[in-house]
């Protein structure tokens, strides 16, 4: 299947974003945009502002100044995270943020909550639409469970699952919301080679089959260079490079700031 | 050997998400319902119906209410009795001022009034969590108790400061006997328990549990924290309000605001913790445990006869009660509901080790 990166207005664009916490300037004059169906990787040393950038996109932080655009339209400056989610932007967290007391299935079903109707009395009585919507959304959740190859753990409380499985369930929960833009914060962290390969396969399938736009923060350079269309490099809260993987690899500022002297693997 | 789900295939999602998907559970619950609705009213005596089983049911309802808020949504509350008081006084005031209203309608209004007050006192939960929220709900407890004690309008200017629940009649039938009151309570509590179970296993319950487990992630996945928390306060207080109205109408008859003091709030919190946080079944088990344990201790100490004075027995009750609660929390912090779950898991395999 041939994947075409969309032209026209970016799914999400940050323009001249500044973010400070007291005296600490976490992001300085950052502009970055991602096109429909594109795979954008964000790299940089710890504290470079990668996670801050995600938190601004998902509405957890509010930028001190600058504009966030969604499909060309300026977003209100103080958008709540749940409102951002309802624009079709889903994310995973660097330290897994699942709901540990709930089963894998319920975690994934919770990802679909924003697509579901709420009516206290109808849900209490389980009549009519409330009953039908649970079943319809359950069907979609099961498709995601099959896709991620986790049917055997669907009833297990996620707190009891091994780390790699938790990462998959968290991806499943984000996918369940049927996002247009998926933010992945270190999806490969702490995984062995086999788990990384599985995760890469899932991420690429989501992007190529469903056309979901991706932004990922990742430290594994092999993965980043392999799967991304474009790499943005951050250092001390500034964007120091933004280009195709091969160009970034040769960029002297990037080598100095992050990659170091290139070793052949 | 008998509790085995082998061979019970579920071929639709509807069958898979039934309340009791396992056949043995369905049989068990059917037997339980027959016992509760038929056997007990036929064979239990006046004392057990009026002073033990009816209070257990009313407390179960209040415990379900608190469990929705604390066990499912993770918002610690010490104002349960205050919300019960709102229910009791709302039902009373409605009937005193509009006597034509049937008592069942006034129970619904009691729930709605408590829900409104619950939302009001739930507003701090949008900014504060944990112990700080508990203190804020404690303020609700003291404020509401003070209000009903000192503002005469609520007690219809009764000189003694107490209210007397009007008689309950439905289509000419008067709920006077212990059996009729027990059955009335049972119907309301069973119905509301099923509704609570339905809520916690659908969209609403997942939103509540998501807020409990990880509120940042819940919001990032599209859950409106404010709406979800306030809904939990409203539904929880509705349950407490109806429980309060039942407590006044069915059990006490004559109520002073002090019947809903902070000790009552703690008592219900104990029920929820001992029964099992985040479990509807646990709310029943916890309520039964807390109501029955003192009776059991009193009877057991009666076996020692006249060797102990009545006063000593009363004090012993407190000591044993407290000791058992501590022991229980150390041995099984997840409550009676968790114990029951463990028994069921063992039964699935019995008599084989695995």
PDB file of C-alpha atoms in Angstrom, chain B residues 5-266:
ATOM      1  CA  UNK B   5     -17.782 -22.707  33.820  1.00  0.00           C
ATOM      2  CA  UNK B   6     -16.414 -25.187  31.305  1.00  0.00           C
ATOM      3  CA  UNK B   7     -18.742 -25.643  28.377  1.00  0.00           C
ATOM      4  CA  UNK B   8     -20.571 -22.379  28.873  1.00  0.00           C
ATOM      5  CA  UNK B   9     -19.590 -20.638  25.660  1.00  0.00           C
ATOM      6  CA  UNK B  10     -20.558 -17.059  25.100  1.00  0.00           C
ATOM      7  CA  UNK B  11     -21.115 -16.370  21.453  1.00  0.00           C
ATOM      8  CA  UNK B  12     -22.244 -12.771  21.602  1.00  0.00           C
ATOM      9  CA  UNK B  13     -20.864  -9.725  23.363  1.00  0.00           C
ATOM     10  CA  UNK B  14     -24.299  -9.280  24.894  1.00  0.00           C
ATOM     11  CA  UNK B  15     -24.040 -12.689  26.583  1.00  0.00           C
ATOM     12  CA  UNK B  16     -20.473 -12.007  27.626  1.00  0.00           C
ATOM     13  CA  UNK B  17     -21.376  -8.797  29.417  1.00  0.00           C
ATOM     14  CA  UNK B  18     -24.412 -10.149  31.258  1.00  0.00           C
ATOM     15  CA  UNK B  19     -24.413  -9.258  34.971  1.00  0.00           C
ATOM     16  CA  UNK B  20     -24.007 -12.919  35.941  1.00  0.00           C
ATOM     17  CA  UNK B  21     -22.364 -14.622  32.966  1.00  0.00           C
ATOM     18  CA  UNK B  22     -21.798 -17.935  34.792  1.00  0.00           C
ATOM     19  CA  UNK B  23     -24.768 -20.301  35.186  1.00  0.00           C
ATOM     20  CA  UNK B  24     -23.897 -21.312  38.754  1.00  0.00           C
ATOM     21  CA  UNK B  25     -23.868 -17.628  39.752  1.00  0.00           C
ATOM     22  CA  UNK B  26     -27.317 -17.190  38.254  1.00  0.00           C
ATOM     23  CA  UNK B  27     -28.624 -20.166  40.208  1.00  0.00           C
ATOM     24  CA  UNK B  28     -26.978 -18.865  43.360  1.00  0.00           C
ATOM     25  CA  UNK B  29     -28.463 -15.406  43.007  1.00  0.00           C
ATOM     26  CA  UNK B  30     -31.893 -16.874  42.268  1.00  0.00           C
ATOM     27  CA  UNK B  31     -31.752 -18.911  45.485  1.00  0.00           C
ATOM     28  CA  UNK B  32     -30.603 -15.843  47.391  1.00  0.00           C
ATOM     29  CA  UNK B  33     -33.500 -13.783  46.030  1.00  0.00           C
ATOM     30  CA  UNK B  34     -36.021 -16.486  46.921  1.00  0.00           C
ATOM     31  CA  UNK B  35     -34.623 -16.605  50.444  1.00  0.00           C
ATOM     32  CA  UNK B  36     -34.661 -12.823  50.783  1.00  0.00           C
ATOM     33  CA  UNK B  37     -38.133 -12.301  49.303  1.00  0.00           C
ATOM     34  CA  UNK B  38     -40.013 -15.433  50.477  1.00  0.00           C
ATOM     35  CA  UNK B  39     -38.252 -17.471  53.138  1.00  0.00           C
ATOM     36  CA  UNK B  40     -37.123 -14.654  55.420  1.00  0.00           C
ATOM     37  CA  UNK B  41     -40.494 -12.809  55.612  1.00  0.00           C
ATOM     38  CA  UNK B  42     -42.220 -16.140  56.312  1.00  0.00           C
ATOM     39  CA  UNK B  43     -39.915 -17.395  59.021  1.00  0.00           C
ATOM     40  CA  UNK B  44     -37.993 -14.497  60.554  1.00  0.00           C
ATOM     41  CA  UNK B  45     -39.397 -12.999  63.736  1.00  0.00           C
ATOM     42  CA  UNK B  46     -40.331  -9.392  64.327  1.00  0.00           C
ATOM     43  CA  UNK B  47     -37.028  -8.541  66.043  1.00  0.00           C
ATOM     44  CA  UNK B  48     -34.856  -9.844  63.223  1.00  0.00           C
ATOM     45  CA  UNK B  49     -36.907  -8.209  60.496  1.00  0.00           C
ATOM     46  CA  UNK B  50     -37.278  -4.825  62.158  1.00  0.00           C
ATOM     47  CA  UNK B  51     -34.027  -4.397  64.023  1.00  0.00           C
ATOM     48  CA  UNK B  52     -31.477  -6.403  62.074  1.00  0.00           C
ATOM     49  CA  UNK B  53     -32.353  -7.149  58.468  1.00  0.00           C
ATOM     50  CA  UNK B  54     -33.995  -3.843  57.603  1.00  0.00           C
ATOM     51  CA  UNK B  55     -31.055  -1.806  58.968  1.00  0.00           C
ATOM     52  CA  UNK B  56     -28.626  -4.061  57.106  1.00  0.00           C
ATOM     53  CA  UNK B  57     -30.463  -3.294  53.870  1.00  0.00           C
ATOM     54  CA  UNK B  58     -30.626   0.453  54.484  1.00  0.00           C
ATOM     55  CA  UNK B  59     -26.941   0.591  55.383  1.00  0.00           C
ATOM     56  CA  UNK B  60     -26.121  -1.478  52.309  1.00  0.00           C
ATOM     57  CA  UNK B  61     -27.767   1.199  50.199  1.00  0.00           C
ATOM     58  CA  UNK B  62     -25.803   3.974  51.902  1.00  0.00           C
ATOM     59  CA  UNK B  63     -22.634   1.901  51.548  1.00  0.00           C
ATOM     60  CA  UNK B  64     -23.281   1.464  47.815  1.00  0.00           C
ATOM     61  CA  UNK B  65     -23.626   5.241  47.631  1.00  0.00           C
ATOM     62  CA  UNK B  66     -20.332   5.844  49.396  1.00  0.00           C
ATOM     63  CA  UNK B  67     -18.674   3.058  47.412  1.00  0.00           C
ATOM     64  CA  UNK B  68     -19.583   4.779  44.149  1.00  0.00           C
ATOM     65  CA  UNK B  69     -17.835   7.912  45.345  1.00  0.00           C
ATOM     66  CA  UNK B  70     -14.901   6.479  47.288  1.00  0.00           C
ATOM     67  CA  UNK B  71     -14.459   2.955  45.941  1.00  0.00           C
ATOM     68  CA  UNK B  72     -15.106   3.620  42.276  1.00  0.00           C
ATOM     69  CA  UNK B  73     -14.229   7.288  41.788  1.00  0.00           C
ATOM     70  CA  UNK B  74     -11.549   7.553  44.472  1.00  0.00           C
ATOM     71  CA  UNK B  75     -12.986  10.632  46.191  1.00  0.00           C
ATOM     72  CA  UNK B  76     -12.778  10.147  49.947  1.00  0.00           C
ATOM     73  CA  UNK B  77     -15.896  11.406  51.728  1.00  0.00           C
ATOM     74  CA  UNK B  78     -16.750  11.763  55.416  1.00  0.00           C
ATOM     75  CA  UNK B  79     -20.117  13.386  54.759  1.00  0.00           C
ATOM     76  CA  UNK B  80     -22.215  10.309  54.020  1.00  0.00           C
ATOM     77  CA  UNK B  81     -24.530  10.737  57.015  1.00  0.00           C
ATOM     78  CA  UNK B  82     -25.097  14.382  56.116  1.00  0.00           C
ATOM     79  CA  UNK B  83     -26.324  13.374  52.658  1.00  0.00           C
ATOM     80  CA  UNK B  84     -28.567  10.797  54.333  1.00  0.00           C
ATOM     81  CA  UNK B  85     -29.913  13.556  56.567  1.00  0.00           C
ATOM     82  CA  UNK B  86     -30.668  15.708  53.534  1.00  0.00           C
ATOM     83  CA  UNK B  87     -32.674  12.829  52.099  1.00  0.00           C
ATOM     84  CA  UNK B  88     -34.593  12.210  55.308  1.00  0.00           C
ATOM     85  CA  UNK B  89     -35.442  15.876  55.873  1.00  0.00           C
ATOM     86  CA  UNK B  90     -36.286  16.491  52.211  1.00  0.00           C
ATOM     87  CA  UNK B  91     -38.770  13.604  52.164  1.00  0.00           C
ATOM     88  CA  UNK B  92     -40.285  14.772  55.456  1.00  0.00           C
ATOM     89  CA  UNK B  93     -40.613  18.399  54.397  1.00  0.00           C
ATOM     90  CA  UNK B  94     -42.161  17.485  51.067  1.00  0.00           C
ATOM     91  CA  UNK B  95     -44.800  15.325  52.722  1.00  0.00           C
ATOM     92  CA  UNK B  96     -45.551  17.807  55.469  1.00  0.00           C
ATOM     93  CA  UNK B  97     -46.041  20.641  53.005  1.00  0.00           C
ATOM     94  CA  UNK B  98     -47.623  18.682  50.152  1.00  0.00           C
ATOM     95  CA  UNK B  99     -49.429  15.767  51.843  1.00  0.00           C
ATOM     96  CA  UNK B 100     -50.886  14.425  48.564  1.00  0.00           C
ATOM     97  CA  UNK B 101     -47.437  13.291  47.373  1.00  0.00           C
ATOM     98  CA  UNK B 102     -47.086   9.478  47.541  1.00  0.00           C
ATOM     99  CA  UNK B 103     -44.183   8.442  49.756  1.00  0.00           C
ATOM    100  CA  UNK B 104     -42.333   6.716  46.917  1.00  0.00           C
ATOM    101  CA  UNK B 105     -42.227  10.012  45.024  1.00  0.00           C
ATOM    102  CA  UNK B 106     -40.911  11.750  48.103  1.00  0.00           C
ATOM    103  CA  UNK B 107     -38.141   9.123  48.304  1.00  0.00           C
ATOM    104  CA  UNK B 108     -37.112  10.052  44.765  1.00  0.00           C
ATOM    105  CA  UNK B 109     -37.217  13.732  45.693  1.00  0.00           C
ATOM    106  CA  UNK B 110     -35.122  12.889  48.767  1.00  0.00           C
ATOM    107  CA  UNK B 111     -32.508  11.362  46.475  1.00  0.00           C
ATOM    108  CA  UNK B 112     -32.591  14.323  44.110  1.00  0.00           C
ATOM    109  CA  UNK B 113     -32.255  16.842  46.951  1.00  0.00           C
ATOM    110  CA  UNK B 114     -29.293  14.934  48.346  1.00  0.00           C
ATOM    111  CA  UNK B 115     -27.791  14.773  44.849  1.00  0.00           C
ATOM    112  CA  UNK B 116     -28.041  18.557  44.553  1.00  0.00           C
ATOM    113  CA  UNK B 117     -26.368  19.079  47.927  1.00  0.00           C
ATOM    114  CA  UNK B 118     -23.791  16.429  46.996  1.00  0.00           C
ATOM    115  CA  UNK B 119     -22.859  18.309  43.837  1.00  0.00           C
ATOM    116  CA  UNK B 120     -22.482  21.514  45.843  1.00  0.00           C
ATOM    117  CA  UNK B 121     -20.148  19.918  48.371  1.00  0.00           C
ATOM    118  CA  UNK B 122     -18.423  17.995  45.573  1.00  0.00           C
ATOM    119  CA  UNK B 123     -17.207  21.218  43.973  1.00  0.00           C
ATOM    120  CA  UNK B 124     -14.019  21.312  46.121  1.00  0.00           C
ATOM    121  CA  UNK B 125     -13.070  17.922  44.607  1.00  0.00           C
ATOM    122  CA  UNK B 126     -12.234  19.757  41.389  1.00  0.00           C
ATOM    123  CA  UNK B 127      -9.283  21.379  43.140  1.00  0.00           C
ATOM    124  CA  UNK B 128      -8.330  19.110  46.038  1.00  0.00           C
ATOM    125  CA  UNK B 129      -7.831  15.402  46.585  1.00  0.00           C
ATOM    126  CA  UNK B 130      -7.384  12.779  49.264  1.00  0.00           C
ATOM    127  CA  UNK B 131      -7.268  13.870  52.900  1.00  0.00           C
ATOM    128  CA  UNK B 132      -7.935  17.498  52.033  1.00  0.00           C
ATOM    129  CA  UNK B 133     -11.137  16.548  50.250  1.00  0.00           C
ATOM    130  CA  UNK B 134     -12.096  14.371  53.217  1.00  0.00           C
ATOM    131  CA  UNK B 135     -11.807  17.417  55.456  1.00  0.00           C
ATOM    132  CA  UNK B 136     -13.940  19.448  53.034  1.00  0.00           C
ATOM    133  CA  UNK B 137     -16.668  16.794  53.141  1.00  0.00           C
ATOM    134  CA  UNK B 138     -16.362  16.746  56.923  1.00  0.00           C
ATOM    135  CA  UNK B 139     -17.317  20.420  56.777  1.00  0.00           C
ATOM    136  CA  UNK B 140     -20.462  19.369  54.907  1.00  0.00           C
ATOM    137  CA  UNK B 141     -21.174  16.880  57.671  1.00  0.00           C
ATOM    138  CA  UNK B 142     -21.016  19.458  60.457  1.00  0.00           C
ATOM    139  CA  UNK B 143     -22.693  22.240  58.505  1.00  0.00           C
ATOM    140  CA  UNK B 144     -25.722  20.162  57.519  1.00  0.00           C
ATOM    141  CA  UNK B 145     -26.140  18.723  61.005  1.00  0.00           C
ATOM    142  CA  UNK B 146     -26.015  22.266  62.409  1.00  0.00           C
ATOM    143  CA  UNK B 147     -28.482  23.527  59.811  1.00  0.00           C
ATOM    144  CA  UNK B 148     -31.110  20.892  60.624  1.00  0.00           C
ATOM    145  CA  UNK B 149     -30.633  21.410  64.355  1.00  0.00           C
ATOM    146  CA  UNK B 150     -30.785  25.186  64.374  1.00  0.00           C
ATOM    147  CA  UNK B 151     -33.026  26.249  61.489  1.00  0.00           C
ATOM    148  CA  UNK B 152     -36.567  25.510  62.600  1.00  0.00           C
ATOM    149  CA  UNK B 153     -38.038  25.475  59.116  1.00  0.00           C
ATOM    150  CA  UNK B 154     -36.486  22.097  58.381  1.00  0.00           C
ATOM    151  CA  UNK B 155     -38.154  20.407  61.344  1.00  0.00           C
ATOM    152  CA  UNK B 156     -41.402  22.290  60.690  1.00  0.00           C
ATOM    153  CA  UNK B 157     -40.769  24.276  63.925  1.00  0.00           C
ATOM    154  CA  UNK B 158     -41.115  21.163  66.046  1.00  0.00           C
ATOM    155  CA  UNK B 159     -40.321  22.185  69.625  1.00  0.00           C
ATOM    156  CA  UNK B 160     -38.290  19.037  70.353  1.00  0.00           C
ATOM    157  CA  UNK B 161     -36.250  19.441  67.165  1.00  0.00           C
ATOM    158  CA  UNK B 162     -37.216  15.998  65.926  1.00  0.00           C
ATOM    159  CA  UNK B 163     -39.301  14.991  62.924  1.00  0.00           C
ATOM    160  CA  UNK B 164     -41.802  12.156  62.803  1.00  0.00           C
ATOM    161  CA  UNK B 165     -42.139  10.384  59.498  1.00  0.00           C
ATOM    162  CA  UNK B 166     -45.724  10.351  58.219  1.00  0.00           C
ATOM    163  CA  UNK B 167     -47.251   6.887  57.696  1.00  0.00           C
ATOM    164  CA  UNK B 168     -46.462   5.233  54.389  1.00  0.00           C
ATOM    165  CA  UNK B 169     -49.487   4.238  52.352  1.00  0.00           C
ATOM    166  CA  UNK B 170     -49.586   3.030  48.785  1.00  0.00           C
ATOM    167  CA  UNK B 171     -52.926   2.452  47.000  1.00  0.00           C
ATOM    168  CA  UNK B 172     -54.649   2.168  50.350  1.00  0.00           C
ATOM    169  CA  UNK B 173     -52.134  -0.295  51.765  1.00  0.00           C
ATOM    170  CA  UNK B 174     -50.311   0.905  54.865  1.00  0.00           C
ATOM    171  CA  UNK B 175     -46.753  -0.246  55.452  1.00  0.00           C
ATOM    172  CA  UNK B 176     -47.015  -0.904  59.175  1.00  0.00           C
ATOM    173  CA  UNK B 177     -45.934  -4.488  59.804  1.00  0.00           C
ATOM    174  CA  UNK B 178     -42.284  -5.456  60.032  1.00  0.00           C
ATOM    175  CA  UNK B 179     -42.687  -7.825  57.056  1.00  0.00           C
ATOM    176  CA  UNK B 180     -44.123  -5.156  54.766  1.00  0.00           C
ATOM    177  CA  UNK B 181     -41.431  -2.652  55.708  1.00  0.00           C
ATOM    178  CA  UNK B 182     -38.699  -5.219  55.187  1.00  0.00           C
ATOM    179  CA  UNK B 183     -40.067  -6.163  51.772  1.00  0.00           C
ATOM    180  CA  UNK B 184     -40.459  -2.524  50.751  1.00  0.00           C
ATOM    181  CA  UNK B 185     -36.841  -1.828  51.711  1.00  0.00           C
ATOM    182  CA  UNK B 186     -35.691  -4.996  49.988  1.00  0.00           C
ATOM    183  CA  UNK B 187     -37.387  -4.023  46.719  1.00  0.00           C
ATOM    184  CA  UNK B 188     -35.894  -0.529  46.720  1.00  0.00           C
ATOM    185  CA  UNK B 189     -32.420  -1.676  47.729  1.00  0.00           C
ATOM    186  CA  UNK B 190     -32.316  -4.618  45.305  1.00  0.00           C
ATOM    187  CA  UNK B 191     -33.492  -2.427  42.427  1.00  0.00           C
ATOM    188  CA  UNK B 192     -30.990   0.314  43.186  1.00  0.00           C
ATOM    189  CA  UNK B 193     -28.179  -2.205  43.660  1.00  0.00           C
ATOM    190  CA  UNK B 194     -28.787  -3.603  40.175  1.00  0.00           C
ATOM    191  CA  UNK B 195     -28.812  -0.083  38.785  1.00  0.00           C
ATOM    192  CA  UNK B 196     -25.526   0.657  40.537  1.00  0.00           C
ATOM    193  CA  UNK B 197     -23.995  -2.527  39.143  1.00  0.00           C
ATOM    194  CA  UNK B 198     -25.147  -1.509  35.663  1.00  0.00           C
ATOM    195  CA  UNK B 199     -23.626   1.937  36.027  1.00  0.00           C
ATOM    196  CA  UNK B 200     -20.246   0.693  37.177  1.00  0.00           C
ATOM    197  CA  UNK B 201     -19.956  -1.823  34.328  1.00  0.00           C
ATOM    198  CA  UNK B 202     -20.742   0.661  31.565  1.00  0.00           C
ATOM    199  CA  UNK B 203     -19.358   3.891  30.172  1.00  0.00           C
ATOM    200  CA  UNK B 204     -20.052   5.821  33.385  1.00  0.00           C
ATOM    201  CA  UNK B 205     -18.300   3.326  35.648  1.00  0.00           C
ATOM    202  CA  UNK B 206     -15.223   3.206  33.438  1.00  0.00           C
ATOM    203  CA  UNK B 207     -15.012   6.995  33.549  1.00  0.00           C
ATOM    204  CA  UNK B 208     -15.260   6.888  37.368  1.00  0.00           C
ATOM    205  CA  UNK B 209     -12.580   4.227  37.717  1.00  0.00           C
ATOM    206  CA  UNK B 210     -10.331   5.994  35.226  1.00  0.00           C
ATOM    207  CA  UNK B 211     -10.529   9.136  37.365  1.00  0.00           C
ATOM    208  CA  UNK B 212      -9.746   7.037  40.456  1.00  0.00           C
ATOM    209  CA  UNK B 213      -6.792   5.223  38.924  1.00  0.00           C
ATOM    210  CA  UNK B 214      -5.026   7.935  36.928  1.00  0.00           C
ATOM    211  CA  UNK B 215      -6.760  11.266  36.485  1.00  0.00           C
ATOM    212  CA  UNK B 216      -4.172  12.813  34.115  1.00  0.00           C
ATOM    213  CA  UNK B 217      -4.476   9.888  31.705  1.00  0.00           C
ATOM    214  CA  UNK B 218      -8.258   9.911  32.032  1.00  0.00           C
ATOM    215  CA  UNK B 219      -8.385  13.525  30.942  1.00  0.00           C
ATOM    216  CA  UNK B 220      -5.910  12.945  28.113  1.00  0.00           C
ATOM    217  CA  UNK B 221      -8.153  10.179  26.747  1.00  0.00           C
ATOM    218  CA  UNK B 222     -11.114  12.538  26.574  1.00  0.00           C
ATOM    219  CA  UNK B 223     -12.841  12.204  29.953  1.00  0.00           C
ATOM    220  CA  UNK B 224     -14.200  15.441  31.362  1.00  0.00           C
ATOM    221  CA  UNK B 225     -12.903  15.306  34.937  1.00  0.00           C
ATOM    222  CA  UNK B 226     -15.262  17.927  36.293  1.00  0.00           C
ATOM    223  CA  UNK B 227     -18.398  16.346  34.848  1.00  0.00           C
ATOM    224  CA  UNK B 228     -17.309  12.852  35.888  1.00  0.00           C
ATOM    225  CA  UNK B 229     -16.481  13.776  39.481  1.00  0.00           C
ATOM    226  CA  UNK B 230     -19.666  15.778  39.942  1.00  0.00           C
ATOM    227  CA  UNK B 231     -21.722  12.951  38.426  1.00  0.00           C
ATOM    228  CA  UNK B 232     -20.148  10.610  40.971  1.00  0.00           C
ATOM    229  CA  UNK B 233     -21.037  12.999  43.794  1.00  0.00           C
ATOM    230  CA  UNK B 234     -24.580  13.322  42.472  1.00  0.00           C
ATOM    231  CA  UNK B 235     -25.224   9.587  42.031  1.00  0.00           C
ATOM    232  CA  UNK B 236     -23.522   8.737  45.324  1.00  0.00           C
ATOM    233  CA  UNK B 237     -25.533  11.337  47.222  1.00  0.00           C
ATOM    234  CA  UNK B 238     -28.735  10.194  45.528  1.00  0.00           C
ATOM    235  CA  UNK B 239     -28.168   6.726  46.965  1.00  0.00           C
ATOM    236  CA  UNK B 240     -27.330   8.145  50.387  1.00  0.00           C
ATOM    237  CA  UNK B 241     -30.392  10.398  50.252  1.00  0.00           C
ATOM    238  CA  UNK B 242     -32.754   7.527  49.548  1.00  0.00           C
ATOM    239  CA  UNK B 243     -31.031   5.513  52.280  1.00  0.00           C
ATOM    240  CA  UNK B 244     -31.552   8.413  54.682  1.00  0.00           C
ATOM    241  CA  UNK B 245     -35.233   8.658  53.821  1.00  0.00           C
ATOM    242  CA  UNK B 246     -35.602   4.902  54.344  1.00  0.00           C
ATOM    243  CA  UNK B 247     -33.746   5.136  57.656  1.00  0.00           C
ATOM    244  CA  UNK B 248     -36.193   7.770  58.850  1.00  0.00           C
ATOM    245  CA  UNK B 249     -39.410   6.295  57.443  1.00  0.00           C
ATOM    246  CA  UNK B 250     -38.897   2.574  57.662  1.00  0.00           C
ATOM    247  CA  UNK B 251     -36.598   2.120  60.631  1.00  0.00           C
ATOM    248  CA  UNK B 252     -36.552   5.043  63.069  1.00  0.00           C
ATOM    249  CA  UNK B 253     -39.907   6.699  62.520  1.00  0.00           C
ATOM    250  CA  UNK B 254     -38.874   9.614  64.703  1.00  0.00           C
ATOM    251  CA  UNK B 255     -35.641  11.304  63.731  1.00  0.00           C
ATOM    252  CA  UNK B 256     -33.395  13.932  65.223  1.00  0.00           C
ATOM    253  CA  UNK B 257     -30.542  15.396  63.177  1.00  0.00           C
ATOM    254  CA  UNK B 258     -28.065  13.716  65.539  1.00  0.00           C
ATOM    255  CA  UNK B 259     -29.119  10.358  64.089  1.00  0.00           C
ATOM    256  CA  UNK B 260     -26.961  11.431  61.143  1.00  0.00           C
ATOM    257  CA  UNK B 261     -23.831  12.521  62.969  1.00  0.00           C
ATOM    258  CA  UNK B 262     -20.222  12.044  61.982  1.00  0.00           C
ATOM    259  CA  UNK B 263     -20.043   8.673  63.750  1.00  0.00           C
ATOM    260  CA  UNK B 264     -22.658   7.410  61.313  1.00  0.00           C
ATOM    261  CA  UNK B 265     -20.485   8.640  58.428  1.00  0.00           C
ATOM    262  CA  UNK B 266     -17.534   6.734  59.832  1.00  0.00           C
TER     263      UNK B 266
END
